[in-house]
Amino acid sequence: MDALFSLPVISLVLIPAMSSYATSLNIIFFYMTWSTLVLSHSPIRVELAGTITVRLLFFILPSLIFFLFDILTPSAAVIVKAQGEAGLPSGKKRGMIRARELKVAGWSLFNVLLGLVLQSGIEYLLVKILGIRSAVKVSMRLPMPWEIGQGLIFGLLIREGVTYVIHRYILHNKKLIIARTLTQWHESWYHRLRTPFPLTAHYDHPITWIIGRFIPSFLPAMLLRMHMITYVIFLSTMSVEETFAYSGYTVMPTSFFLGGIARRIDEHLLKKEKETLGLGDDLEAEFNSDEFEEKVMQALESSKQKIREGTLRRRTRARKRSSIVEEHLGRS
């Protein structure tokens, strides 16, 4: 626990978000912080402490705050709920919180902890038993910005692809005998929810959660062998997405992507449609929506207006130059 609450681990998450790397002083300070962390703790402890910190800061704590906001002030929460009263954990503005909603929150937190146990088990198996390198790279060398960007892009693409395949062909497939039981578990757990509300991102049967959530999240880090810094940013991105997209709120940090993902999650849970499972479906729905067409038309009209204004300014300047020349010629 001392590694979790030490300054280096917290700085690992907070410094990139709170400070600018424009000055060499910040870079030197961050490198010293990272070096202290790596030299004072084992790689496995660094990885697990960073993972726990990210999950606490970007998913568990904000989701718990949103969950308490929903159950303690339902009259205020219903205003920003996409599904109105149905989007509240109790389903009603004046409804009392039931054991089922607390069970959902408890299982969600349990699955997050289960993921930490699985991650530590995988690293222990690779390093201690098999004697090979760890799944996540922990070294004093910091990755270059383009290495971080490359890892994030490929990591998110792999994650979305694996998530889509698993959900479409394993967790929503009653034809295959091997997938039938998993589909039943997924439907009897996650799809028993009326609508998404805070903490439901990780609510599912533990086995189907491992297959549908943990594998798509940790497999990209293993395949790419992400540097710990890259993995922290990768995990933070996923945690923020899970926190807001599954909150059930209409107010999103980025209305285009997170708002679209949240709407697809609502539709998938309400209608149980396969066509609302992946990022590709999200983008396709966004492009085909009336709102997207309206934004495109507004952008075109804005461009036309700017062109007309630019043409008018050029003509005005040309007339002024012509009048000046004519006045000069008249005097001469």
mmCIF file of N, CA and C in Angstrom, residues 139-249:
data_model
loop_
_atom_site.group_PDB
_atom_site.id
_atom_site.type_symbol
_atom_site.label_atom_id
_atom_site.label_comp_id
_atom_site.label_asym_id
_atom_site.label_seq_id
_atom_site.Cartn_x
_atom_site.Cartn_y
_atom_site.Cartn_z
ATOM 1 N N SER A 139 10.508 0.384 -17.143
ATOM 2 C CA SER A 139 11.931 0.703 -17.219
ATOM 3 C C SER A 139 12.128 2.185 -16.962
ATOM 4 N N MET A 140 13.370 2.573 -16.668
ATOM 5 C CA MET A 140 13.664 3.978 -16.395
ATOM 6 C C MET A 140 13.563 4.834 -17.653
ATOM 7 N N ARG A 141 13.758 4.225 -18.801
ATOM 8 C CA ARG A 141 13.671 4.979 -20.049
ATOM 9 C C ARG A 141 12.226 5.393 -20.306
ATOM 10 N N LEU A 142 12.002 6.668 -20.526
ATOM 11 C CA LEU A 142 10.671 7.170 -20.821
ATOM 12 C C LEU A 142 10.384 7.059 -22.312
ATOM 13 N N PRO A 143 9.172 6.693 -22.692
ATOM 14 C CA PRO A 143 8.839 6.606 -24.115
ATOM 15 C C PRO A 143 8.748 7.987 -24.749
ATOM 16 N N MET A 144 9.084 8.051 -26.024
ATOM 17 C CA MET A 144 8.962 9.293 -26.771
ATOM 18 C C MET A 144 7.482 9.591 -27.045
ATOM 19 N N PRO A 145 7.139 10.854 -27.281
ATOM 20 C CA PRO A 145 5.730 11.192 -27.534
ATOM 21 C C PRO A 145 5.121 10.405 -28.682
ATOM 22 N N TRP A 146 5.890 10.205 -29.773
ATOM 23 C CA TRP A 146 5.333 9.452 -30.896
ATOM 24 C C TRP A 146 5.165 7.970 -30.554
ATOM 25 N N GLU A 147 6.002 7.453 -29.649
ATOM 26 C CA GLU A 147 5.821 6.074 -29.198
ATOM 27 C C GLU A 147 4.545 5.941 -28.369
ATOM 28 N N ILE A 148 4.283 6.937 -27.531
ATOM 29 C CA ILE A 148 3.048 6.930 -26.749
ATOM 30 C C ILE A 148 1.834 7.015 -27.669
ATOM 31 N N GLY A 149 1.888 7.936 -28.638
ATOM 32 C CA GLY A 149 0.775 8.083 -29.570
ATOM 33 C C GLY A 149 0.527 6.826 -30.376
ATOM 34 N N GLN A 150 1.613 6.213 -30.858
ATOM 35 C CA GLN A 150 1.478 4.977 -31.626
ATOM 36 C C GLN A 150 0.871 3.869 -30.774
ATOM 37 N N GLY A 151 1.345 3.747 -29.529
ATOM 38 C CA GLY A 151 0.805 2.718 -28.646
ATOM 39 C C GLY A 151 -0.665 2.929 -28.351
ATOM 40 N N LEU A 152 -1.060 4.191 -28.158
ATOM 41 C CA LEU A 152 -2.460 4.480 -27.869
ATOM 42 C C LEU A 152 -3.351 4.168 -29.061
ATOM 43 N N ILE A 153 -2.922 4.575 -30.247
ATOM 44 C CA ILE A 153 -3.740 4.349 -31.444
ATOM 45 C C ILE A 153 -3.929 2.859 -31.694
ATOM 46 N N PHE A 154 -2.828 2.108 -31.740
ATOM 47 C CA PHE A 154 -2.933 0.674 -32.000
ATOM 48 C C PHE A 154 -3.636 -0.045 -30.848
ATOM 49 N N GLY A 155 -3.379 0.405 -29.613
ATOM 50 C CA GLY A 155 -4.023 -0.223 -28.470
ATOM 51 C C GLY A 155 -5.528 -0.066 -28.497
ATOM 52 N N LEU A 156 -5.998 1.139 -28.790
ATOM 53 C CA LEU A 156 -7.436 1.374 -28.842
ATOM 54 C C LEU A 156 -8.082 0.644 -30.012
ATOM 55 N N LEU A 157 -7.376 0.574 -31.144
ATOM 56 C CA LEU A 157 -7.916 -0.165 -32.287
ATOM 57 C C LEU A 157 -8.038 -1.650 -31.974
ATOM 58 N N ILE A 158 -7.003 -2.217 -31.355
ATOM 59 C CA ILE A 158 -7.059 -3.633 -30.973
ATOM 60 C C ILE A 158 -8.177 -3.867 -29.970
ATOM 61 N N ARG A 159 -8.279 -2.978 -29.007
ATOM 62 C CA ARG A 159 -9.319 -3.129 -27.987
ATOM 63 C C ARG A 159 -10.709 -3.120 -28.605
ATOM 64 N N GLU A 160 -10.972 -2.161 -29.502
ATOM 65 C CA GLU A 160 -12.292 -2.073 -30.117
ATOM 66 C C GLU A 160 -12.582 -3.293 -30.978
ATOM 67 N N GLY A 161 -11.566 -3.754 -31.725
ATOM 68 C CA GLY A 161 -11.763 -4.931 -32.564
ATOM 69 C C GLY A 161 -12.056 -6.180 -31.759
ATOM 70 N N VAL A 162 -11.268 -6.412 -30.711
ATOM 71 C CA VAL A 162 -11.471 -7.595 -29.867
ATOM 72 C C VAL A 162 -12.812 -7.517 -29.145
ATOM 73 N N THR A 163 -13.164 -6.335 -28.636
ATOM 74 C CA THR A 163 -14.450 -6.164 -27.953
ATOM 75 C C THR A 163 -15.608 -6.463 -28.886
ATOM 76 N N TYR A 164 -15.518 -5.965 -30.107
ATOM 77 C CA TYR A 164 -16.593 -6.173 -31.077
ATOM 78 C C TYR A 164 -16.762 -7.656 -31.401
ATOM 79 N N VAL A 165 -15.661 -8.336 -31.671
ATOM 80 C CA VAL A 165 -15.724 -9.757 -32.032
ATOM 81 C C VAL A 165 -16.272 -10.582 -30.873
ATOM 82 N N ILE A 166 -15.777 -10.329 -29.661
ATOM 83 C CA ILE A 166 -16.221 -11.102 -28.498
ATOM 84 C C ILE A 166 -17.709 -10.891 -28.236
ATOM 85 N N HIS A 167 -18.158 -9.641 -28.279
ATOM 86 C CA HIS A 167 -19.565 -9.381 -27.986
ATOM 87 C C HIS A 167 -20.491 -9.916 -29.078
ATOM 88 N N ARG A 168 -20.092 -9.755 -30.304
ATOM 89 C CA ARG A 168 -20.980 -10.185 -31.389
ATOM 90 C C ARG A 168 -21.030 -11.699 -31.528
ATOM 91 N N TYR A 169 -19.883 -12.373 -31.421
ATOM 92 C CA TYR A 169 -19.825 -13.798 -31.755
ATOM 93 C C TYR A 169 -19.727 -14.724 -30.544
ATOM 94 N N ILE A 170 -19.555 -14.173 -29.340
ATOM 95 C CA ILE A 170 -19.463 -15.027 -28.152
ATOM 96 C C ILE A 170 -20.544 -14.681 -27.132
ATOM 97 N N LEU A 171 -20.670 -13.415 -26.781
ATOM 98 C CA LEU A 171 -21.619 -13.030 -25.742
ATOM 99 C C LEU A 171 -23.027 -12.794 -26.271
ATOM 100 N N HIS A 172 -23.195 -12.818 -27.586
ATOM 101 C CA HIS A 172 -24.526 -12.692 -28.184
ATOM 102 C C HIS A 172 -24.696 -13.759 -29.262
ATOM 103 N N ASN A 173 -24.411 -14.984 -28.898
ATOM 104 C CA ASN A 173 -24.465 -16.074 -29.869
ATOM 105 C C ASN A 173 -24.990 -17.330 -29.184
ATOM 106 N N LYS A 174 -26.232 -17.684 -29.480
ATOM 107 C CA LYS A 174 -26.833 -18.881 -28.898
ATOM 108 C C LYS A 174 -26.717 -20.098 -29.809
ATOM 109 N N LYS A 175 -26.117 -19.906 -30.974
ATOM 110 C CA LYS A 175 -25.982 -21.021 -31.909
ATOM 111 C C LYS A 175 -24.809 -21.915 -31.551
ATOM 112 N N LEU A 176 -23.689 -21.304 -31.146
ATOM 113 C CA LEU A 176 -22.523 -22.087 -30.757
ATOM 114 C C LEU A 176 -22.719 -22.643 -29.352
ATOM 115 N N ILE A 177 -22.468 -23.938 -29.208
ATOM 116 C CA ILE A 177 -22.662 -24.573 -27.904
ATOM 117 C C ILE A 177 -21.731 -23.972 -26.871
ATOM 118 N N ILE A 178 -20.480 -23.709 -27.281
ATOM 119 C CA ILE A 178 -19.487 -23.189 -26.342
ATOM 120 C C ILE A 178 -19.833 -21.773 -25.875
ATOM 121 N N ALA A 179 -20.585 -21.041 -26.694
ATOM 122 C CA ALA A 179 -20.929 -19.661 -26.342
ATOM 123 C C ALA A 179 -22.320 -19.535 -25.735
ATOM 124 N N ARG A 180 -23.089 -20.593 -25.770
ATOM 125 C CA ARG A 180 -24.476 -20.506 -25.312
ATOM 126 C C ARG A 180 -24.572 -20.160 -23.827
ATOM 127 N N THR A 181 -23.763 -20.831 -23.013
ATOM 128 C CA THR A 181 -23.786 -20.561 -21.570
ATOM 129 C C THR A 181 -23.325 -19.141 -21.270
ATOM 130 N N LEU A 182 -22.277 -18.697 -21.962
ATOM 131 C CA LEU A 182 -21.782 -17.333 -21.756
ATOM 132 C C LEU A 182 -22.837 -16.303 -22.140
ATOM 133 N N THR A 183 -23.554 -16.577 -23.231
ATOM 134 C CA THR A 183 -24.619 -15.673 -23.658
ATOM 135 C C THR A 183 -25.727 -15.601 -22.620
ATOM 136 N N GLN A 184 -26.091 -16.753 -22.064
ATOM 137 C CA GLN A 184 -27.131 -16.774 -21.032
ATOM 138 C C GLN A 184 -26.695 -16.000 -19.794
ATOM 139 N N TRP A 185 -25.439 -16.162 -19.391
ATOM 140 C CA TRP A 185 -24.939 -15.414 -18.234
ATOM 141 C C TRP A 185 -24.966 -13.917 -18.510
ATOM 142 N N HIS A 186 -24.505 -13.539 -19.698
ATOM 143 C CA HIS A 186 -24.459 -12.118 -20.056
ATOM 144 C C HIS A 186 -25.863 -11.512 -20.075
ATOM 145 N N GLU A 187 -26.815 -12.250 -20.608
ATOM 146 C CA GLU A 187 -28.181 -11.740 -20.680
ATOM 147 C C GLU A 187 -28.845 -11.698 -19.308
ATOM 148 N N SER A 188 -28.582 -12.696 -18.473
ATOM 149 C CA SER A 188 -29.228 -12.745 -17.157
ATOM 150 C C SER A 188 -28.588 -11.789 -16.158
ATOM 151 N N TRP A 189 -27.383 -11.296 -16.467
ATOM 152 C CA TRP A 189 -26.731 -10.325 -15.582
ATOM 153 C C TRP A 189 -26.826 -8.922 -16.175
ATOM 154 N N TYR A 190 -26.002 -8.645 -17.160
ATOM 155 C CA TYR A 190 -25.919 -7.271 -17.668
ATOM 156 C C TYR A 190 -27.230 -6.820 -18.300
ATOM 157 N N HIS A 191 -27.849 -7.681 -19.098
ATOM 158 C CA HIS A 191 -29.053 -7.273 -19.814
ATOM 159 C C HIS A 191 -30.313 -7.316 -18.959
ATOM 160 N N ARG A 192 -30.163 -7.620 -17.677
ATOM 161 C CA ARG A 192 -31.286 -7.455 -16.757
ATOM 162 C C ARG A 192 -31.421 -5.998 -16.320
ATOM 163 N N LEU A 193 -30.394 -5.210 -16.592
ATOM 164 C CA LEU A 193 -30.468 -3.781 -16.281
ATOM 165 C C LEU A 193 -31.463 -3.090 -17.208
ATOM 166 N N ARG A 194 -32.189 -2.122 -16.669
ATOM 167 C CA ARG A 194 -33.121 -1.355 -17.502
ATOM 168 C C ARG A 194 -32.364 -0.388 -18.403
ATOM 169 N N THR A 195 -31.507 0.397 -17.784
ATOM 170 C CA THR A 195 -30.681 1.372 -18.492
ATOM 171 C C THR A 195 -29.336 1.462 -17.787
ATOM 172 N N PRO A 196 -28.317 1.992 -18.447
ATOM 173 C CA PRO A 196 -27.031 2.181 -17.768
ATOM 174 C C PRO A 196 -27.137 3.258 -16.691
ATOM 175 N N PHE A 197 -26.455 3.065 -15.603
ATOM 176 C CA PHE A 197 -26.276 4.094 -14.588
ATOM 177 C C PHE A 197 -24.883 3.926 -14.008
ATOM 178 N N PRO A 198 -24.367 4.888 -13.258
ATOM 179 C CA PRO A 198 -22.973 4.827 -12.797
ATOM 180 C C PRO A 198 -22.611 3.491 -12.161
ATOM 181 N N LEU A 199 -21.431 2.997 -12.512
ATOM 182 C CA LEU A 199 -20.841 1.735 -12.046
ATOM 183 C C LEU A 199 -21.274 0.523 -12.864
ATOM 184 N N THR A 200 -22.212 0.669 -13.799
ATOM 185 C CA THR A 200 -22.665 -0.492 -14.564
ATOM 186 C C THR A 200 -21.700 -0.893 -15.670
ATOM 187 N N ALA A 201 -20.672 -0.105 -15.917
ATOM 188 C CA ALA A 201 -19.715 -0.443 -16.978
ATOM 189 C C ALA A 201 -19.053 -1.786 -16.720
ATOM 190 N N HIS A 202 -18.855 -2.129 -15.455
ATOM 191 C CA HIS A 202 -18.177 -3.378 -15.124
ATOM 192 C C HIS A 202 -19.109 -4.375 -14.444
ATOM 193 N N TYR A 203 -20.406 -4.179 -14.605
ATOM 194 C CA TYR A 203 -21.352 -5.131 -14.020
ATOM 195 C C TYR A 203 -21.639 -6.247 -15.016
ATOM 196 N N ASP A 204 -21.339 -7.455 -14.629
ATOM 197 C CA ASP A 204 -21.618 -8.642 -15.441
ATOM 198 C C ASP A 204 -21.219 -9.861 -14.625
ATOM 199 N N HIS A 205 -21.590 -11.034 -15.117
ATOM 200 C CA HIS A 205 -21.103 -12.272 -14.505
ATOM 201 C C HIS A 205 -19.575 -12.262 -14.563
ATOM 202 N N PRO A 206 -18.887 -12.636 -13.499
ATOM 203 C CA PRO A 206 -17.418 -12.554 -13.493
ATOM 204 C C PRO A 206 -16.752 -13.231 -14.679
ATOM 205 N N ILE A 207 -17.283 -14.372 -15.114
ATOM 206 C CA ILE A 207 -16.663 -15.070 -16.253
ATOM 207 C C ILE A 207 -16.854 -14.274 -17.539
ATOM 208 N N THR A 208 -18.079 -13.828 -17.785
ATOM 209 C CA THR A 208 -18.318 -13.043 -19.002
ATOM 210 C C THR A 208 -17.631 -11.680 -18.921
ATOM 211 N N TRP A 209 -17.461 -11.152 -17.704
ATOM 212 C CA TRP A 209 -16.719 -9.897 -17.564
ATOM 213 C C TRP A 209 -15.257 -10.092 -17.946
ATOM 214 N N ILE A 210 -14.673 -11.196 -17.533
ATOM 215 C CA ILE A 210 -13.279 -11.473 -17.897
ATOM 216 C C ILE A 210 -13.130 -11.544 -19.410
ATOM 217 N N ILE A 211 -14.072 -12.227 -20.054
ATOM 218 C CA ILE A 211 -13.989 -12.403 -21.508
ATOM 219 C C ILE A 211 -14.333 -11.113 -22.244
ATOM 220 N N GLY A 212 -15.362 -10.427 -21.807
ATOM 221 C CA GLY A 212 -15.842 -9.259 -22.538
ATOM 222 C C GLY A 212 -15.212 -7.943 -22.154
ATOM 223 N N ARG A 213 -14.596 -7.866 -20.957
ATOM 224 C CA ARG A 213 -14.021 -6.607 -20.492
ATOM 225 C C ARG A 213 -12.515 -6.689 -20.257
ATOM 226 N N PHE A 214 -12.112 -7.667 -19.453
ATOM 227 C CA PHE A 214 -10.706 -7.713 -19.067
ATOM 228 C C PHE A 214 -9.800 -8.056 -20.249
ATOM 229 N N ILE A 215 -10.162 -9.072 -21.006
ATOM 230 C CA ILE A 215 -9.315 -9.483 -22.134
ATOM 231 C C ILE A 215 -9.144 -8.355 -23.154
ATOM 232 N N PRO A 216 -10.220 -7.697 -23.625
ATOM 233 C CA PRO A 216 -10.015 -6.599 -24.579
ATOM 234 C C PRO A 216 -9.219 -5.429 -24.010
ATOM 235 N N SER A 217 -9.234 -5.257 -22.687
ATOM 236 C CA SER A 217 -8.522 -4.130 -22.084
ATOM 237 C C SER A 217 -7.044 -4.413 -21.866
ATOM 238 N N PHE A 218 -6.711 -5.648 -21.474
ATOM 239 C CA PHE A 218 -5.320 -5.960 -21.140
ATOM 240 C C PHE A 218 -4.565 -6.613 -22.298
ATOM 241 N N LEU A 219 -5.291 -7.247 -23.216
ATOM 242 C CA LEU A 219 -4.628 -7.904 -24.346
ATOM 243 C C LEU A 219 -3.815 -6.930 -25.200
ATOM 244 N N PRO A 220 -4.314 -5.721 -25.530
ATOM 245 C CA PRO A 220 -3.488 -4.793 -26.311
ATOM 246 C C PRO A 220 -2.173 -4.447 -25.630
ATOM 247 N N ALA A 221 -2.204 -4.283 -24.305
ATOM 248 C CA ALA A 221 -0.970 -3.973 -23.577
ATOM 249 C C ALA A 221 0.019 -5.123 -23.672
ATOM 250 N N MET A 222 -0.483 -6.359 -23.654
ATOM 251 C CA MET A 222 0.388 -7.525 -23.763
ATOM 252 C C MET A 222 0.951 -7.668 -25.171
ATOM 253 N N LEU A 223 0.095 -7.522 -26.173
ATOM 254 C CA LEU A 223 0.541 -7.698 -27.557
ATOM 255 C C LEU A 223 1.558 -6.631 -27.958
ATOM 256 N N LEU A 224 1.326 -5.403 -27.546
ATOM 257 C CA LEU A 224 2.229 -4.300 -27.891
ATOM 258 C C LEU A 224 3.345 -4.127 -26.878
ATOM 259 N N ARG A 225 3.242 -4.824 -25.763
ATOM 260 C CA ARG A 225 4.130 -4.641 -24.603
ATOM 261 C C ARG A 225 4.333 -3.149 -24.343
ATOM 262 N N MET A 226 3.241 -2.513 -23.982
ATOM 263 C CA MET A 226 3.256 -1.074 -23.741
ATOM 264 C C MET A 226 4.197 -0.710 -22.600
ATOM 265 N N HIS A 227 4.818 0.440 -22.739
ATOM 266 C CA HIS A 227 5.546 1.012 -21.607
ATOM 267 C C HIS A 227 4.530 1.419 -20.549
ATOM 268 N N MET A 228 4.925 1.393 -19.299
ATOM 269 C CA MET A 228 4.002 1.691 -18.208
ATOM 270 C C MET A 228 3.371 3.065 -18.365
ATOM 271 N N ILE A 229 4.129 4.041 -18.830
ATOM 272 C CA ILE A 229 3.577 5.384 -19.039
ATOM 273 C C ILE A 229 2.461 5.334 -20.076
ATOM 274 N N THR A 230 2.714 4.637 -21.177
ATOM 275 C CA THR A 230 1.696 4.496 -22.220
ATOM 276 C C THR A 230 0.484 3.752 -21.694
ATOM 277 N N TYR A 231 0.730 2.704 -20.910
ATOM 278 C CA TYR A 231 -0.375 1.914 -20.370
ATOM 279 C C TYR A 231 -1.230 2.737 -19.414
ATOM 280 N N VAL A 232 -0.601 3.605 -18.625
ATOM 281 C CA VAL A 232 -1.353 4.470 -17.712
ATOM 282 C C VAL A 232 -2.289 5.391 -18.499
ATOM 283 N N ILE A 233 -1.781 5.990 -19.573
ATOM 284 C CA ILE A 233 -2.618 6.869 -20.396
ATOM 285 C C ILE A 233 -3.714 6.064 -21.088
ATOM 286 N N PHE A 234 -3.355 4.879 -21.584
ATOM 287 C CA PHE A 234 -4.316 3.982 -22.238
ATOM 288 C C PHE A 234 -5.438 3.604 -21.274
ATOM 289 N N LEU A 235 -5.076 3.195 -20.063
ATOM 290 C CA LEU A 235 -6.063 2.797 -19.065
ATOM 291 C C LEU A 235 -6.890 3.989 -18.591
ATOM 292 N N SER A 236 -6.262 5.150 -18.489
ATOM 293 C CA SER A 236 -6.998 6.358 -18.095
ATOM 294 C C SER A 236 -8.057 6.708 -19.132
ATOM 295 N N THR A 237 -7.694 6.584 -20.413
ATOM 296 C CA THR A 237 -8.650 6.865 -21.485
ATOM 297 C C THR A 237 -9.854 5.940 -21.401
ATOM 298 N N MET A 238 -9.601 4.649 -21.206
ATOM 299 C CA MET A 238 -10.696 3.688 -21.088
ATOM 300 C C MET A 238 -11.551 3.968 -19.856
ATOM 301 N N SER A 239 -10.910 4.310 -18.747
ATOM 302 C CA SER A 239 -11.649 4.544 -17.504
ATOM 303 C C SER A 239 -12.560 5.759 -17.617
ATOM 304 N N VAL A 240 -12.059 6.832 -18.232
ATOM 305 C CA VAL A 240 -12.888 8.023 -18.428
ATOM 306 C C VAL A 240 -14.074 7.701 -19.330
ATOM 307 N N GLU A 241 -13.813 6.946 -20.395
ATOM 308 C CA GLU A 241 -14.902 6.550 -21.291
ATOM 309 C C GLU A 241 -15.959 5.743 -20.544
ATOM 310 N N GLU A 242 -15.523 4.764 -19.744
ATOM 311 C CA GLU A 242 -16.465 3.924 -18.998
ATOM 312 C C GLU A 242 -17.246 4.734 -17.975
ATOM 313 N N THR A 243 -16.587 5.691 -17.345
ATOM 314 C CA THR A 243 -17.251 6.502 -16.322
ATOM 315 C C THR A 243 -18.385 7.326 -16.909
ATOM 316 N N PHE A 244 -18.127 8.009 -18.020
ATOM 317 C CA PHE A 244 -19.125 8.918 -18.573
ATOM 318 C C PHE A 244 -20.110 8.215 -19.506
ATOM 319 N N ALA A 245 -19.618 7.299 -20.341
ATOM 320 C CA ALA A 245 -20.503 6.661 -21.313
ATOM 321 C C ALA A 245 -21.553 5.786 -20.647
ATOM 322 N N TYR A 246 -21.229 5.223 -19.488
ATOM 323 C CA TYR A 246 -22.176 4.366 -18.775
ATOM 324 C C TYR A 246 -22.883 5.097 -17.635
ATOM 325 N N SER A 247 -22.720 6.399 -17.543
ATOM 326 C CA SER A 247 -23.349 7.145 -16.454
ATOM 327 C C SER A 247 -24.834 7.387 -16.697
ATOM 328 N N GLY A 248 -25.236 7.364 -17.971
ATOM 329 C CA GLY A 248 -26.626 7.652 -18.297
ATOM 330 C C GLY A 248 -26.929 9.125 -18.416
ATOM 331 N N TYR A 249 -25.899 9.974 -18.327
ATOM 332 C CA TYR A 249 -26.104 11.422 -18.386
ATOM 333 C C TYR A 249 -26.063 11.916 -19.831
#
